[in-house]
Coordinates of C-alpha atoms in Angstrom, one line a residue:
K1 CA 19.9 208.8 130.0
T2 CA 17.7 206.8 130.7
K3 CA 19.8 203.6 130.3
A4 CA 18.2 201.8 133.5
L5 CA 15.2 200.2 132.5
G6 CA 13.8 197.3 133.8
T7 CA 9.9 195.1 135.1
W8 CA 9.3 195.3 139.1
D9 CA 5.8 193.6 139.8
G10 CA 4.6 194.1 136.0
N11 CA 5.4 198.1 136.4
L12 CA 8.0 199.4 134.1
V13 CA 10.5 201.0 136.4
V14 CA 13.3 203.3 134.8
G15 CA 16.8 205.0 136.4
L16 CA 17.7 208.7 135.7
L17 CA 20.8 209.9 135.5
G18 CA 21.4 213.9 136.1
D19 CA 24.3 216.3 135.9
E20 CA 23.7 217.2 139.8
P21 CA 25.5 215.3 143.1
G22 CA 21.7 214.3 143.5
S23 CA 19.6 213.7 140.9
A24 CA 19.9 210.0 141.0
A25 CA 16.1 209.1 140.9
V26 CA 13.8 205.7 140.5
Y27 CA 10.0 205.9 138.8
E28 CA 7.4 203.1 138.0
F29 CA 5.0 203.3 135.6
N30 CA 1.5 201.1 135.6
G31 CA 0.7 201.8 132.3
D32 CA -1.9 205.5 133.2
Q33 CA 0.7 207.3 135.5
W34 CA 4.5 207.4 136.8
T35 CA 5.0 206.7 140.7
L36 CA 8.3 208.5 142.2
L37 CA 9.5 205.6 144.1
G38 CA 13.1 207.2 145.0
D39 CA 15.0 210.5 145.0
S40 CA 17.5 212.2 147.0
D41 CA 14.6 214.1 148.8
L42 CA 12.9 210.6 150.1
V43 CA 16.2 208.3 150.6
P44 CA 18.4 208.8 153.0
G45 CA 22.3 208.6 151.7
W46 CA 21.6 209.3 148.2
G47 CA 21.8 213.3 148.7
N48 CA 25.6 212.8 146.0
L49 CA 23.8 210.0 144.4
S50 CA 23.8 211.4 140.3
Y51 CA 23.7 207.7 138.3
V52 CA 21.3 205.3 137.9
Q53 CA 23.1 202.8 135.1
V54 CA 21.0 199.6 136.2
L55 CA 17.8 198.3 138.1
Q56 CA 17.1 194.4 138.2
E57 CA 14.1 192.3 140.4
H58 CA 14.9 189.4 142.1
N59 CA 12.7 187.1 144.4
G60 CA 9.9 190.4 144.2
V61 CA 13.2 192.7 145.1
L62 CA 13.5 195.5 143.2
Y63 CA 18.1 196.5 142.5
A64 CA 19.4 199.5 141.3
G65 CA 23.1 199.7 140.4
I66 CA 23.5 203.3 141.9
N67 CA 26.6 205.3 141.1
E68 CA 29.8 203.3 143.1
T69 CA 26.8 201.6 145.8
T70 CA 23.6 198.9 145.0
W71 CA 20.4 199.5 146.8
S72 CA 17.1 197.2 147.2
Y73 CA 13.4 198.9 147.4
T74 CA 10.8 196.7 148.3
A75 CA 7.3 198.3 149.4
E76 CA 6.9 197.8 152.9
A77 CA 10.3 198.7 153.3
G78 CA 12.0 200.9 150.5
W79 CA 14.9 201.4 149.6
T80 CA 18.3 199.7 151.8
L81 CA 21.8 200.0 151.3
V82 CA 22.9 196.4 149.7
G83 CA 26.7 196.3 151.2
D84 CA 29.0 194.8 154.1
I85 CA 27.6 195.0 157.8
A86 CA 29.8 198.6 157.1
G87 CA 28.2 199.4 154.3
E88 CA 31.5 199.2 152.0
M89 CA 30.8 198.0 148.5
P90 CA 33.8 195.5 147.5
W91 CA 34.3 197.0 144.7
G92 CA 35.2 200.3 145.8
D93 CA 34.8 203.2 144.0
G94 CA 34.0 201.0 140.5
I95 CA 30.5 201.6 139.2
A96 CA 28.2 199.4 140.1
Y97 CA 26.9 198.6 135.4
S98 CA 25.2 195.8 135.2
M99 CA 23.0 192.9 136.2
R100 CA 21.5 189.9 135.5
V101 CA 19.6 186.9 137.6
H102 CA 21.3 183.4 137.0
R103 CA 20.3 179.7 138.3
D104 CA 18.2 182.3 140.4
Q105 CA 21.0 184.5 141.7
L106 CA 21.9 187.9 141.2
Y107 CA 24.8 189.1 140.0
I108 CA 26.7 192.6 139.2
G109 CA 29.2 193.8 136.7
I110 CA 31.6 196.3 137.6
I111 CA 33.1 199.5 135.3
G112 CA 35.8 201.6 136.0
K113 CA 38.7 198.8 137.8
P114 CA 40.0 195.3 137.3
T115 CA 38.0 193.5 135.4
S116 CA 35.8 192.3 138.0
I117 CA 32.3 190.3 138.7
Y118 CA 30.1 190.1 142.1
R119 CA 27.5 187.5 143.6
L120 CA 24.3 188.3 145.8
A121 CA 24.9 185.9 148.6
G122 CA 23.4 185.8 152.3
G123 CA 23.1 189.1 152.3
D124 CA 26.9 190.1 150.7
W125 CA 29.2 190.3 147.5
H126 CA 31.2 187.6 147.2
S127 CA 33.7 188.7 143.9
V128 CA 33.3 185.8 141.1
S129 CA 36.0 186.7 138.7
N130 CA 38.1 184.2 138.3
G131 CA 39.7 183.9 135.0
L132 CA 38.7 188.0 134.5
D133 CA 41.5 188.3 137.1
F134 CA 44.9 189.1 134.5
Q135 CA 42.3 191.0 131.6
E136 CA 43.6 194.3 130.3
G137 CA 40.8 196.6 130.5
H138 CA 39.1 198.4 132.5
G139 CA 35.5 196.7 133.4
I140 CA 32.6 194.9 132.7
Y141 CA 30.4 196.3 130.5
E142 CA 27.4 193.5 129.9
L143 CA 26.0 190.9 131.6
W144 CA 23.1 188.5 130.0
V145 CA 21.9 184.7 130.2
H146 CA 21.4 183.1 126.8
S147 CA 18.6 180.8 125.6
D148 CA 21.7 178.6 126.4
G149 CA 20.9 178.8 130.3
S150 CA 24.4 180.3 130.7
L151 CA 25.8 183.6 132.0
Y152 CA 27.7 185.5 129.3
A153 CA 30.0 188.8 130.2
T154 CA 31.0 191.3 127.8
L155 CA 34.3 193.5 128.7
A156 CA 35.1 196.7 128.0
A157 CA 38.6 197.0 126.7
D158 CA 41.3 199.7 126.8
F159 CA 43.3 198.8 124.0
L160 CA 42.3 195.7 121.7
A161 CA 38.6 193.8 120.7
T162 CA 35.9 193.8 123.1
T163 CA 36.4 190.1 125.0
V164 CA 33.1 187.9 125.4
F165 CA 33.4 185.1 128.1
R166 CA 30.8 182.5 129.8
F167 CA 30.4 181.6 133.0
E168 CA 31.2 178.0 133.8
D169 CA 29.0 176.9 136.7
E170 CA 31.1 173.5 137.4
N171 CA 34.2 175.2 137.7
Q172 CA 32.5 178.7 138.5
V173 CA 35.2 180.5 136.3
W174 CA 35.0 183.0 132.9
D175 CA 36.1 181.3 130.2
P176 CA 36.2 183.5 126.8
I177 CA 35.2 182.9 124.0
G178 CA 34.8 185.9 121.1
G179 CA 37.1 188.7 120.7
N180 CA 40.3 189.0 119.1
G181 CA 39.7 186.0 116.0
I182 CA 38.7 183.4 119.6
N183 CA 36.1 181.1 117.1
G184 CA 36.4 182.8 114.5
S185 CA 34.8 186.6 116.0
W186 CA 36.1 190.1 114.5
I187 CA 39.9 191.4 115.1
N188 CA 38.7 194.9 115.3
T189 CA 40.6 196.7 117.9
G190 CA 37.9 200.1 117.9
F191 CA 35.5 197.1 119.3
V192 CA 36.8 198.0 122.5
Y193 CA 33.3 197.5 124.3
G194 CA 30.7 194.6 124.0
L195 CA 27.5 197.1 124.2
S196 CA 24.9 194.7 124.6
M197 CA 23.6 191.3 123.9
T198 CA 20.3 189.6 123.4
S199 CA 19.4 185.9 122.8
F200 CA 18.0 185.5 118.2
N201 CA 17.1 182.3 117.1
G202 CA 19.2 180.1 119.3
N203 CA 22.5 182.6 119.1
L204 CA 24.0 184.7 121.3
I205 CA 23.8 188.0 119.4
V206 CA 26.6 191.3 120.1
T207 CA 26.4 194.7 119.9
M208 CA 29.9 197.4 119.1
G209 CA 30.8 200.5 118.3
R210 CA 31.6 201.6 114.4
H211 CA 35.3 201.9 114.4
P212 CA 36.3 203.2 112.1
Q213 CA 32.7 205.6 111.6
T214 CA 33.0 205.0 108.2
N215 CA 30.3 203.4 105.8
G216 CA 32.2 200.3 104.9
E217 CA 31.0 196.5 104.2
F218 CA 32.1 195.2 108.0
S219 CA 29.6 194.8 110.9
S220 CA 29.2 195.6 114.9
I221 CA 26.6 193.0 115.2
W222 CA 28.1 189.3 115.5
A223 CA 26.6 187.0 116.2
F224 CA 28.0 182.9 118.1
D225 CA 26.2 179.5 117.0
G226 CA 27.2 178.0 119.7
E227 CA 30.4 177.5 118.0
Q228 CA 31.8 179.6 115.6
W229 CA 30.3 184.2 115.1
S230 CA 29.5 184.9 112.4
P231 CA 28.9 189.3 111.4
L232 CA 25.4 190.2 110.6
G233 CA 24.1 192.0 107.9
L234 CA 26.8 190.4 105.2
N235 CA 25.2 188.9 102.0
N236 CA 27.7 186.5 100.8
E237 CA 30.3 189.4 99.5
I238 CA 27.7 191.6 99.4
S239 CA 27.2 194.4 102.3
N240 CA 23.7 194.8 103.7
I241 CA 25.0 197.0 105.4
P242 CA 23.2 200.7 105.2
V243 CA 25.2 203.6 104.0
S244 CA 24.2 206.0 106.8
W245 CA 25.9 203.8 109.0
G246 CA 28.6 205.1 108.5
N247 CA 27.3 208.1 110.8
L248 CA 26.8 206.2 113.8
N249 CA 29.2 205.3 116.2
N250 CA 27.8 203.6 119.4
F251 CA 25.1 200.5 118.7
N252 CA 24.4 200.2 122.8
A253 CA 20.9 198.3 122.3
S254 CA 19.4 194.9 120.8
I255 CA 15.8 192.4 121.6
D256 CA 14.9 190.1 120.1
F257 CA 11.1 190.9 119.6
N258 CA 8.5 188.5 118.4
G259 CA 11.3 186.4 115.9
T260 CA 13.0 189.9 114.9
L261 CA 16.3 191.3 115.4
L262 CA 15.9 194.8 117.0
V263 CA 19.2 197.1 117.5
G264 CA 19.5 200.7 118.0
G265 CA 22.2 202.7 116.9
G266 CA 23.7 206.5 117.0
G267 CA 26.3 208.3 118.7
H268 CA 28.5 211.1 117.8
P269 CA 27.5 213.7 116.2
A270 CA 23.8 214.1 117.5
G271 CA 21.1 213.3 114.7
H272 CA 21.0 209.4 114.7
A273 CA 19.3 207.9 117.1
S274 CA 17.5 205.2 115.5
I275 CA 15.9 201.7 115.5
W276 CA 16.6 198.9 113.3
A277 CA 15.0 195.5 113.0
L278 CA 16.7 193.0 110.5
E279 CA 14.8 191.2 107.5
Q280 CA 15.8 188.4 105.3
D281 CA 19.4 190.2 105.7
T282 CA 18.5 193.3 105.7
W283 CA 18.9 195.8 108.6
I284 CA 15.6 197.8 108.2
P285 CA 14.9 201.7 110.3
I286 CA 11.8 201.1 112.2
G287 CA 13.0 204.2 114.4
G288 CA 14.4 208.1 114.2
Y289 CA 14.3 210.3 111.2
G290 CA 10.4 210.9 112.3
I291 CA 9.5 206.6 111.1
L292 CA 6.3 205.6 112.6
N293 CA 5.8 208.6 114.3
S294 CA 9.4 208.8 116.0
W295 CA 12.1 211.9 117.2
G296 CA 13.9 213.2 114.9
G297 CA 11.4 214.0 112.2
E298 CA 12.1 216.8 111.5
F299 CA 16.6 218.2 109.9
P300 CA 18.7 217.4 111.6
H301 CA 16.9 214.9 113.2
S302 CA 17.6 215.2 117.3
L303 CA 16.1 213.7 119.5
T304 CA 16.2 216.5 122.1
G305 CA 15.6 219.4 119.6
N306 CA 18.7 220.9 120.8
F307 CA 21.4 220.0 118.6
R308 CA 23.4 222.1 119.3
H309 CA 23.3 221.6 122.3
S310 CA 23.8 217.5 121.6
A311 CA 27.1 216.1 121.5
A312 CA 25.1 212.4 121.5
E313 CA 22.6 210.9 120.7
Y314 CA 21.5 206.8 120.7
P315 CA 19.2 204.3 122.1
Y316 CA 20.7 203.0 125.3
R317 CA 18.4 200.4 126.4
L318 CA 15.6 197.9 124.5
I319 CA 13.4 196.1 126.3
E320 CA 9.9 194.3 126.4
W321 CA 6.9 195.3 128.3
R322 CA 3.2 194.4 127.7
D323 CA 3.4 193.7 124.2
S324 CA 5.4 197.0 123.6
I325 CA 9.4 197.7 122.9
I326 CA 10.3 200.2 124.8
A327 CA 13.7 202.2 123.9
G328 CA 15.6 204.3 126.6
F329 CA 17.8 207.2 125.2
G330 CA 20.7 209.1 126.5
D331 CA 23.8 210.9 126.5
A332 CA 22.7 214.6 126.2
P333 CA 20.4 217.3 128.5
G334 CA 17.1 216.1 127.3
A335 CA 18.0 212.8 125.9
A336 CA 16.4 211.1 128.7
Q337 CA 13.7 209.9 127.0
L338 CA 11.7 207.3 127.0
W339 CA 9.8 206.5 123.6
R340 CA 7.0 202.9 123.1
L341 CA 7.1 200.9 120.0
R342 CA 4.0 198.5 118.9
Y343 CA 4.6 196.5 117.0

């Protein structure tokens, strides 16, 4: 996977998932060449690490969530474990999965454990999970700082629909504002993960999976205007949801790029990794299937070119860098790719 995408010192950085212990790696791209910043050969302590989940720049420091651990990087100091004095992580064997900077403080969402979020202060991680403590689920999938200045989080649920939470800074508590019918939101219990969030035209956008995986007049992309939720891509009572979305089960990426909302979809089976633009309430494909010289130009449209050994393929992350969209992918051997679009 190339899920961990970000920028640091104006350059592009990417973290890799490999299938063997010690295969975690972080690279930097300055526009001309790639430089290896860290791997098990360069960093003591990375020998058993295989998965860079997230990269986030904060005050000139690059932070990384790698397996259950967090690390910081500067050119002067190199890589340093960010934990308590004993080097332990307060979330135990939970996975350091998502990061955002909110009001000049670094927050991290943990997955694989009871729902919890931590904030870095004084060199230590402190739990800020009030309001999440009794939520049924196995962690936080995504964090996002919306254009309204608030921090939001999505739940990795077990049996109910995913919930979206907003952090109330004054009371230091997480309030549910979406999911399970709250504020007119979704009730589809197949929407178990809030896979990505972005800000678009003042609305908070949340993308989810497509379950049941079938063509139908329902949308996996929803918008919150601060009071009510509404599905995107539905025009009155006539669905503008593409028929081909019946082949997708995962919308793991979204971004507002120059006033256009883009989402990335794919999943099981492979061969449908694609990126879509919302134009006049209609979803238009702009990536995948060979469109605009993209991946998957020949049937069966596989990203990796190895359809037989690719159980799933999808865009995992979209970010903006130097007037371009950068897309990172997963989730099969050979799917750790980056593609660039000037759109």
